[in-house]
C-alpha positions as protocol buffer text, in pm:
chain_id: "A"
residue {
  index: 1
  type: MET
  ca { x: -3993 y: -128 z: -1318 }
}
residue {
  index: 2
  type: ILE
  ca { x: -3632 y: -208 z: -1398 }
}
residue {
  index: 3
  type: LYS
  ca { x: -3452 y: -536 z: -1347 }
}
residue {
  index: 4
  type: ILE
  ca { x: -3086 y: -559 z: -1254 }
}
residue {
  index: 5
  type: SER
  ca { x: -2907 y: -882 z: -1339 }
}
residue {
  index: 6
  type: LYS
  ca { x: -2557 y: -1027 z: -1319 }
}
residue {
  index: 7
  type: ASP
  ca { x: -2643 y: -1281 z: -1591 }
}
residue {
  index: 8
  type: LYS
  ca { x: -2390 y: -1210 z: -1866 }
}
residue {
  index: 9
  type: SER
  ca { x: -2600 y: -1395 z: -2123 }
}
residue {
  index: 10
  type: LYS
  ca { x: -2856 y: -1112 z: -2101 }
}
residue {
  index: 11
  type: LEU
  ca { x: -2602 y: -836 z: -2171 }
}
residue {
  index: 12
  type: GLN
  ca { x: -2648 y: -655 z: -2500 }
}
residue {
  index: 13
  type: VAL
  ca { x: -2284 y: -586 z: -2582 }
}
residue {
  index: 14
  type: GLU
  ca { x: -2379 y: -369 z: -2879 }
}
residue {
  index: 15
  type: VAL
  ca { x: -2573 y: -136 z: -2648 }
}
residue {
  index: 16
  type: ILE
  ca { x: -2282 y: -122 z: -2405 }
}
residue {
  index: 17
  type: HIS
  ca { x: -2034 y: -56 z: -2685 }
}
residue {
  index: 18
  type: ASP
  ca { x: -2250 y: 209 z: -2854 }
}
residue {
  index: 19
  type: PHE
  ca { x: -2261 y: 405 z: -2530 }
}
residue {
  index: 20
  type: LEU
  ca { x: -1903 y: 354 z: -2412 }
}
residue {
  index: 21
  type: LYS
  ca { x: -1733 y: 438 z: -2741 }
}
residue {
  index: 22
  type: THR
  ca { x: -1848 y: 799 z: -2708 }
}
residue {
  index: 23
  type: THR
  ca { x: -1765 y: 855 z: -2339 }
}
residue {
  index: 24
  type: TYR
  ca { x: -1468 y: 1050 z: -2207 }
}
residue {
  index: 25
  type: TRP
  ca { x: -1335 y: 742 z: -2030 }
}
residue {
  index: 26
  type: ALA
  ca { x: -1377 y: 478 z: -2303 }
}
residue {
  index: 27
  type: LYS
  ca { x: -1379 y: 680 z: -2626 }
}
residue {
  index: 28
  type: GLY
  ca { x: -1280 y: 460 z: -2917 }
}
residue {
  index: 29
  type: ARG
  ca { x: -1302 y: 130 z: -2730 }
}
residue {
  index: 30
  type: THR
  ca { x: -1381 y: -141 z: -2985 }
}
residue {
  index: 31
  type: ILE
  ca { x: -1663 y: -391 z: -2952 }
}
residue {
  index: 32
  type: SER
  ca { x: -1409 y: -673 z: -2911 }
}
residue {
  index: 33
  type: GLU
  ca { x: -1243 y: -478 z: -2629 }
}
residue {
  index: 34
  type: VAL
  ca { x: -1583 y: -425 z: -2465 }
}
residue {
  index: 35
  type: GLN
  ca { x: -1651 y: -798 z: -2494 }
}
residue {
  index: 36
  type: LYS
  ca { x: -1314 y: -878 z: -2336 }
}
residue {
  index: 37
  type: THR
  ca { x: -1387 y: -642 z: -2043 }
}
residue {
  index: 38
  type: VAL
  ca { x: -1727 y: -806 z: -1996 }
}
residue {
  index: 39
  type: ASP
  ca { x: -1572 y: -1153 z: -2002 }
}
residue {
  index: 40
  type: SER
  ca { x: -1318 y: -1050 z: -1737 }
}
residue {
  index: 41
  type: SER
  ca { x: -1553 y: -869 z: -1497 }
}
residue {
  index: 42
  type: LEU
  ca { x: -1851 y: -907 z: -1269 }
}
residue {
  index: 43
  type: CYS
  ca { x: -2120 y: -726 z: -1467 }
}
residue {
  index: 44
  type: PHE
  ca { x: -2452 y: -570 z: -1378 }
}
residue {
  index: 45
  type: GLY
  ca { x: -2703 y: -508 z: -1656 }
}
residue {
  index: 46
  type: VAL
  ca { x: -3002 y: -278 z: -1611 }
}
residue {
  index: 47
  type: TYR
  ca { x: -3313 y: -371 z: -1811 }
}
residue {
  index: 48
  type: LEU
  ca { x: -3649 y: -215 z: -1879 }
}
residue {
  index: 49
  type: ASP
  ca { x: -3889 y: -445 z: -2064 }
}
residue {
  index: 50
  type: ASP
  ca { x: -3593 y: -666 z: -2165 }
}
residue {
  index: 51
  type: LYS
  ca { x: -3412 y: -369 z: -2324 }
}
residue {
  index: 52
  type: GLN
  ca { x: -3074 y: -293 z: -2172 }
}
residue {
  index: 53
  type: ILE
  ca { x: -3068 y: 66 z: -2047 }
}
residue {
  index: 54
  type: GLY
  ca { x: -2768 y: 59 z: -1814 }
}
residue {
  index: 55
  type: PHE
  ca { x: -2453 y: -121 z: -1712 }
}
residue {
  index: 56
  type: ALA
  ca { x: -2172 y: -137 z: -1461 }
}
residue {
  index: 57
  type: ARG
  ca { x: -1880 y: -368 z: -1418 }
}
residue {
  index: 58
  type: ILE
  ca { x: -1660 y: -466 z: -1129 }
}
residue {
  index: 59
  type: VAL
  ca { x: -1306 y: -597 z: -1120 }
}
residue {
  index: 60
  type: THR
  ca { x: -1251 y: -770 z: -786 }
}
residue {
  index: 61
  type: ASP
  ca { x: -1076 y: -1042 z: -591 }
}
residue {
  index: 62
  type: TYR
  ca { x: -1405 y: -1096 z: -398 }
}
residue {
  index: 63
  type: VAL
  ca { x: -1223 y: -1066 z: -65 }
}
residue {
  index: 64
  type: VAL
  ca { x: -1044 y: -733 z: -33 }
}
residue {
  index: 65
  type: PHE
  ca { x: -1074 y: -506 z: -336 }
}
residue {
  index: 66
  type: VAL
  ca { x: -1345 y: -377 z: -572 }
}
residue {
  index: 67
  type: TYR
  ca { x: -1289 y: -146 z: -868 }
}
residue {
  index: 68
  type: LEU
  ca { x: -1609 y: -3 z: -1017 }
}
residue {
  index: 69
  type: MET
  ca { x: -1604 y: 87 z: -1386 }
}
residue {
  index: 70
  type: ASP
  ca { x: -1812 y: 171 z: -1692 }
}
residue {
  index: 71
  type: VAL
  ca { x: -2120 y: 274 z: -1495 }
}
residue {
  index: 72
  type: PHE
  ca { x: -2400 y: 425 z: -1703 }
}
residue {
  index: 73
  type: ILE
  ca { x: -2770 y: 463 z: -1757 }
}
residue {
  index: 74
  type: LEU
  ca { x: -2862 y: 562 z: -2113 }
}
residue {
  index: 75
  type: PRO
  ca { x: -2935 y: 937 z: -2127 }
}
residue {
  index: 76
  type: GLU
  ca { x: -3300 y: 898 z: -2223 }
}
residue {
  index: 77
  type: PHE
  ca { x: -3358 y: 715 z: -1894 }
}
residue {
  index: 78
  type: HIS
  ca { x: -3187 y: 967 z: -1663 }
}
residue {
  index: 79
  type: GLY
  ca { x: -3377 y: 1125 z: -1377 }
}
residue {
  index: 80
  type: LYS
  ca { x: -3575 y: 818 z: -1277 }
}
residue {
  index: 81
  type: GLY
  ca { x: -3351 y: 691 z: -996 }
}
residue {
  index: 82
  type: TYR
  ca { x: -3216 y: 401 z: -1199 }
}
residue {
  index: 83
  type: SER
  ca { x: -2851 y: 482 z: -1127 }
}
residue {
  index: 84
  type: LYS
  ca { x: -2927 y: 478 z: -754 }
}
residue {
  index: 85
  type: GLN
  ca { x: -3096 y: 141 z: -788 }
}
residue {
  index: 86
  type: LEU
  ca { x: -2796 y: 9 z: -981 }
}
residue {
  index: 87
  type: MET
  ca { x: -2551 y: 136 z: -722 }
}
residue {
  index: 88
  type: ALA
  ca { x: -2758 y: -9 z: -436 }
}
residue {
  index: 89
  type: SER
  ca { x: -2756 y: -349 z: -610 }
}
residue {
  index: 90
  type: ILE
  ca { x: -2380 y: -335 z: -648 }
}
residue {
  index: 91
  type: ILE
  ca { x: -2305 y: -213 z: -295 }
}
residue {
  index: 92
  type: ASN
  ca { x: -2535 y: -475 z: -141 }
}
residue {
  index: 93
  type: ASP
  ca { x: -2430 y: -768 z: -357 }
}
residue {
  index: 94
  type: PRO
  ca { x: -2347 y: -1066 z: -133 }
}
residue {
  index: 95
  type: LEU
  ca { x: -2041 y: -1154 z: -345 }
}
residue {
  index: 96
  type: LEU
  ca { x: -1882 y: -820 z: -252 }
}
residue {
  index: 97
  type: LYS
  ca { x: -1976 y: -797 z: 116 }
}
residue {
  index: 98
  type: THR
  ca { x: -1629 y: -885 z: 252 }
}
residue {
  index: 99
  type: CYS
  ca { x: -1450 y: -632 z: 33 }
}
residue {
  index: 100
  type: LYS
  ca { x: -1318 y: -338 z: 235 }
}
residue {
  index: 101
  type: VAL
  ca { x: -1152 y: -129 z: -37 }
}
residue {
  index: 102
  type: TRP
  ca { x: -1371 y: 11 z: -314 }
}
residue {
  index: 103
  type: MET
  ca { x: -1240 y: 247 z: -581 }
}
residue {
  index: 104
  type: LEU
  ca { x: -1355 y: 422 z: -895 }
}
residue {
  index: 105
  type: LYS
  ca { x: -1241 y: 704 z: -1118 }
}
residue {
  index: 106
  type: THR
  ca { x: -1487 y: 962 z: -1241 }
}
residue {
  index: 107
  type: SER
  ca { x: -1496 y: 1317 z: -1370 }
}
residue {
  index: 108
  type: ASP
  ca { x: -1867 y: 1350 z: -1298 }
}
residue {
  index: 109
  type: ALA
  ca { x: -2147 y: 1198 z: -1089 }
}
residue {
  index: 110
  type: HIS
  ca { x: -1961 y: 1255 z: -763 }
}
residue {
  index: 111
  type: GLY
  ca { x: -2296 y: 1327 z: -598 }
}
residue {
  index: 112
  type: LEU
  ca { x: -2427 y: 983 z: -689 }
}
residue {
  index: 113
  type: TYR
  ca { x: -2122 y: 798 z: -560 }
}
residue {
  index: 114
  type: LYS
  ca { x: -2102 y: 1000 z: -237 }
}
residue {
  index: 115
  type: GLN
  ca { x: -2451 y: 871 z: -150 }
}
residue {
  index: 116
  type: PHE
  ca { x: -2298 y: 523 z: -142 }
}
residue {
  index: 117
  type: GLY
  ca { x: -1999 y: 606 z: 76 }
}
residue {
  index: 118
  type: PHE
  ca { x: -1738 y: 699 z: -184 }
}
residue {
  index: 119
  type: THR
  ca { x: -1513 y: 991 z: -90 }
}
residue {
  index: 120
  type: GLU
  ca { x: -1206 y: 1165 z: -221 }
}
residue {
  index: 121
  type: LEU
  ca { x: -887 y: 977 z: -141 }
}
residue {
  index: 122
  type: LYS
  ca { x: -807 y: 997 z: 229 }
}
residue {
  index: 123
  type: HIS
  ca { x: -436 y: 945 z: 162 }
}
residue {
  index: 124
  type: PRO
  ca { x: -362 y: 1034 z: -202 }
}
residue {
  index: 125
  type: GLU
  ca { x: 10 y: 1015 z: -123 }
}
residue {
  index: 126
  type: LYS
  ca { x: -35 y: 637 z: -86 }
}
residue {
  index: 127
  type: VAL
  ca { x: -201 y: 587 z: -425 }
}
residue {
  index: 128
  type: MET
  ca { x: -3 y: 551 z: -745 }
}
residue {
  index: 129
  type: GLU
  ca { x: -104 y: 486 z: -1102 }
}
residue {
  index: 130
  type: ARG
  ca { x: 61 y: 395 z: -1429 }
}
residue {
  index: 131
  type: LEU
  ca { x: -116 y: 543 z: -1731 }
}
residue {
  index: 132
  type: LEU
  ca { x: -33 y: 436 z: -2084 }
}
residue {
  index: 133
  type: LEU
  ca { x: -258 y: 673 z: -2274 }
}
């Protein structure tokens, strides 16, 4: 049985970094950059027998807006429903209950996020971004 915790002292930043540095969305992110993102975010660690097997982080004002980022379950633990459990923990977190606007960017896993109420933008003409890539 997995445990999901918001206790940052339990996070294994090396595990998070080792996974993120190879992803399409965080390729090349340094361990110090990962640590800075952890320090600046509401984080959810996923643990199996005290080993970190997953992660997600939220940037939020705790009133209006939530931005979900860096969500993953390590590949060797896929197919066990852990990502659904992680998402349910996030969506139902009491700290985020008042927030009405939730966003994320993803090139995959749309099926997972749709189960939790995420959709394509209703009004993409109202959304702008500034990318410095």
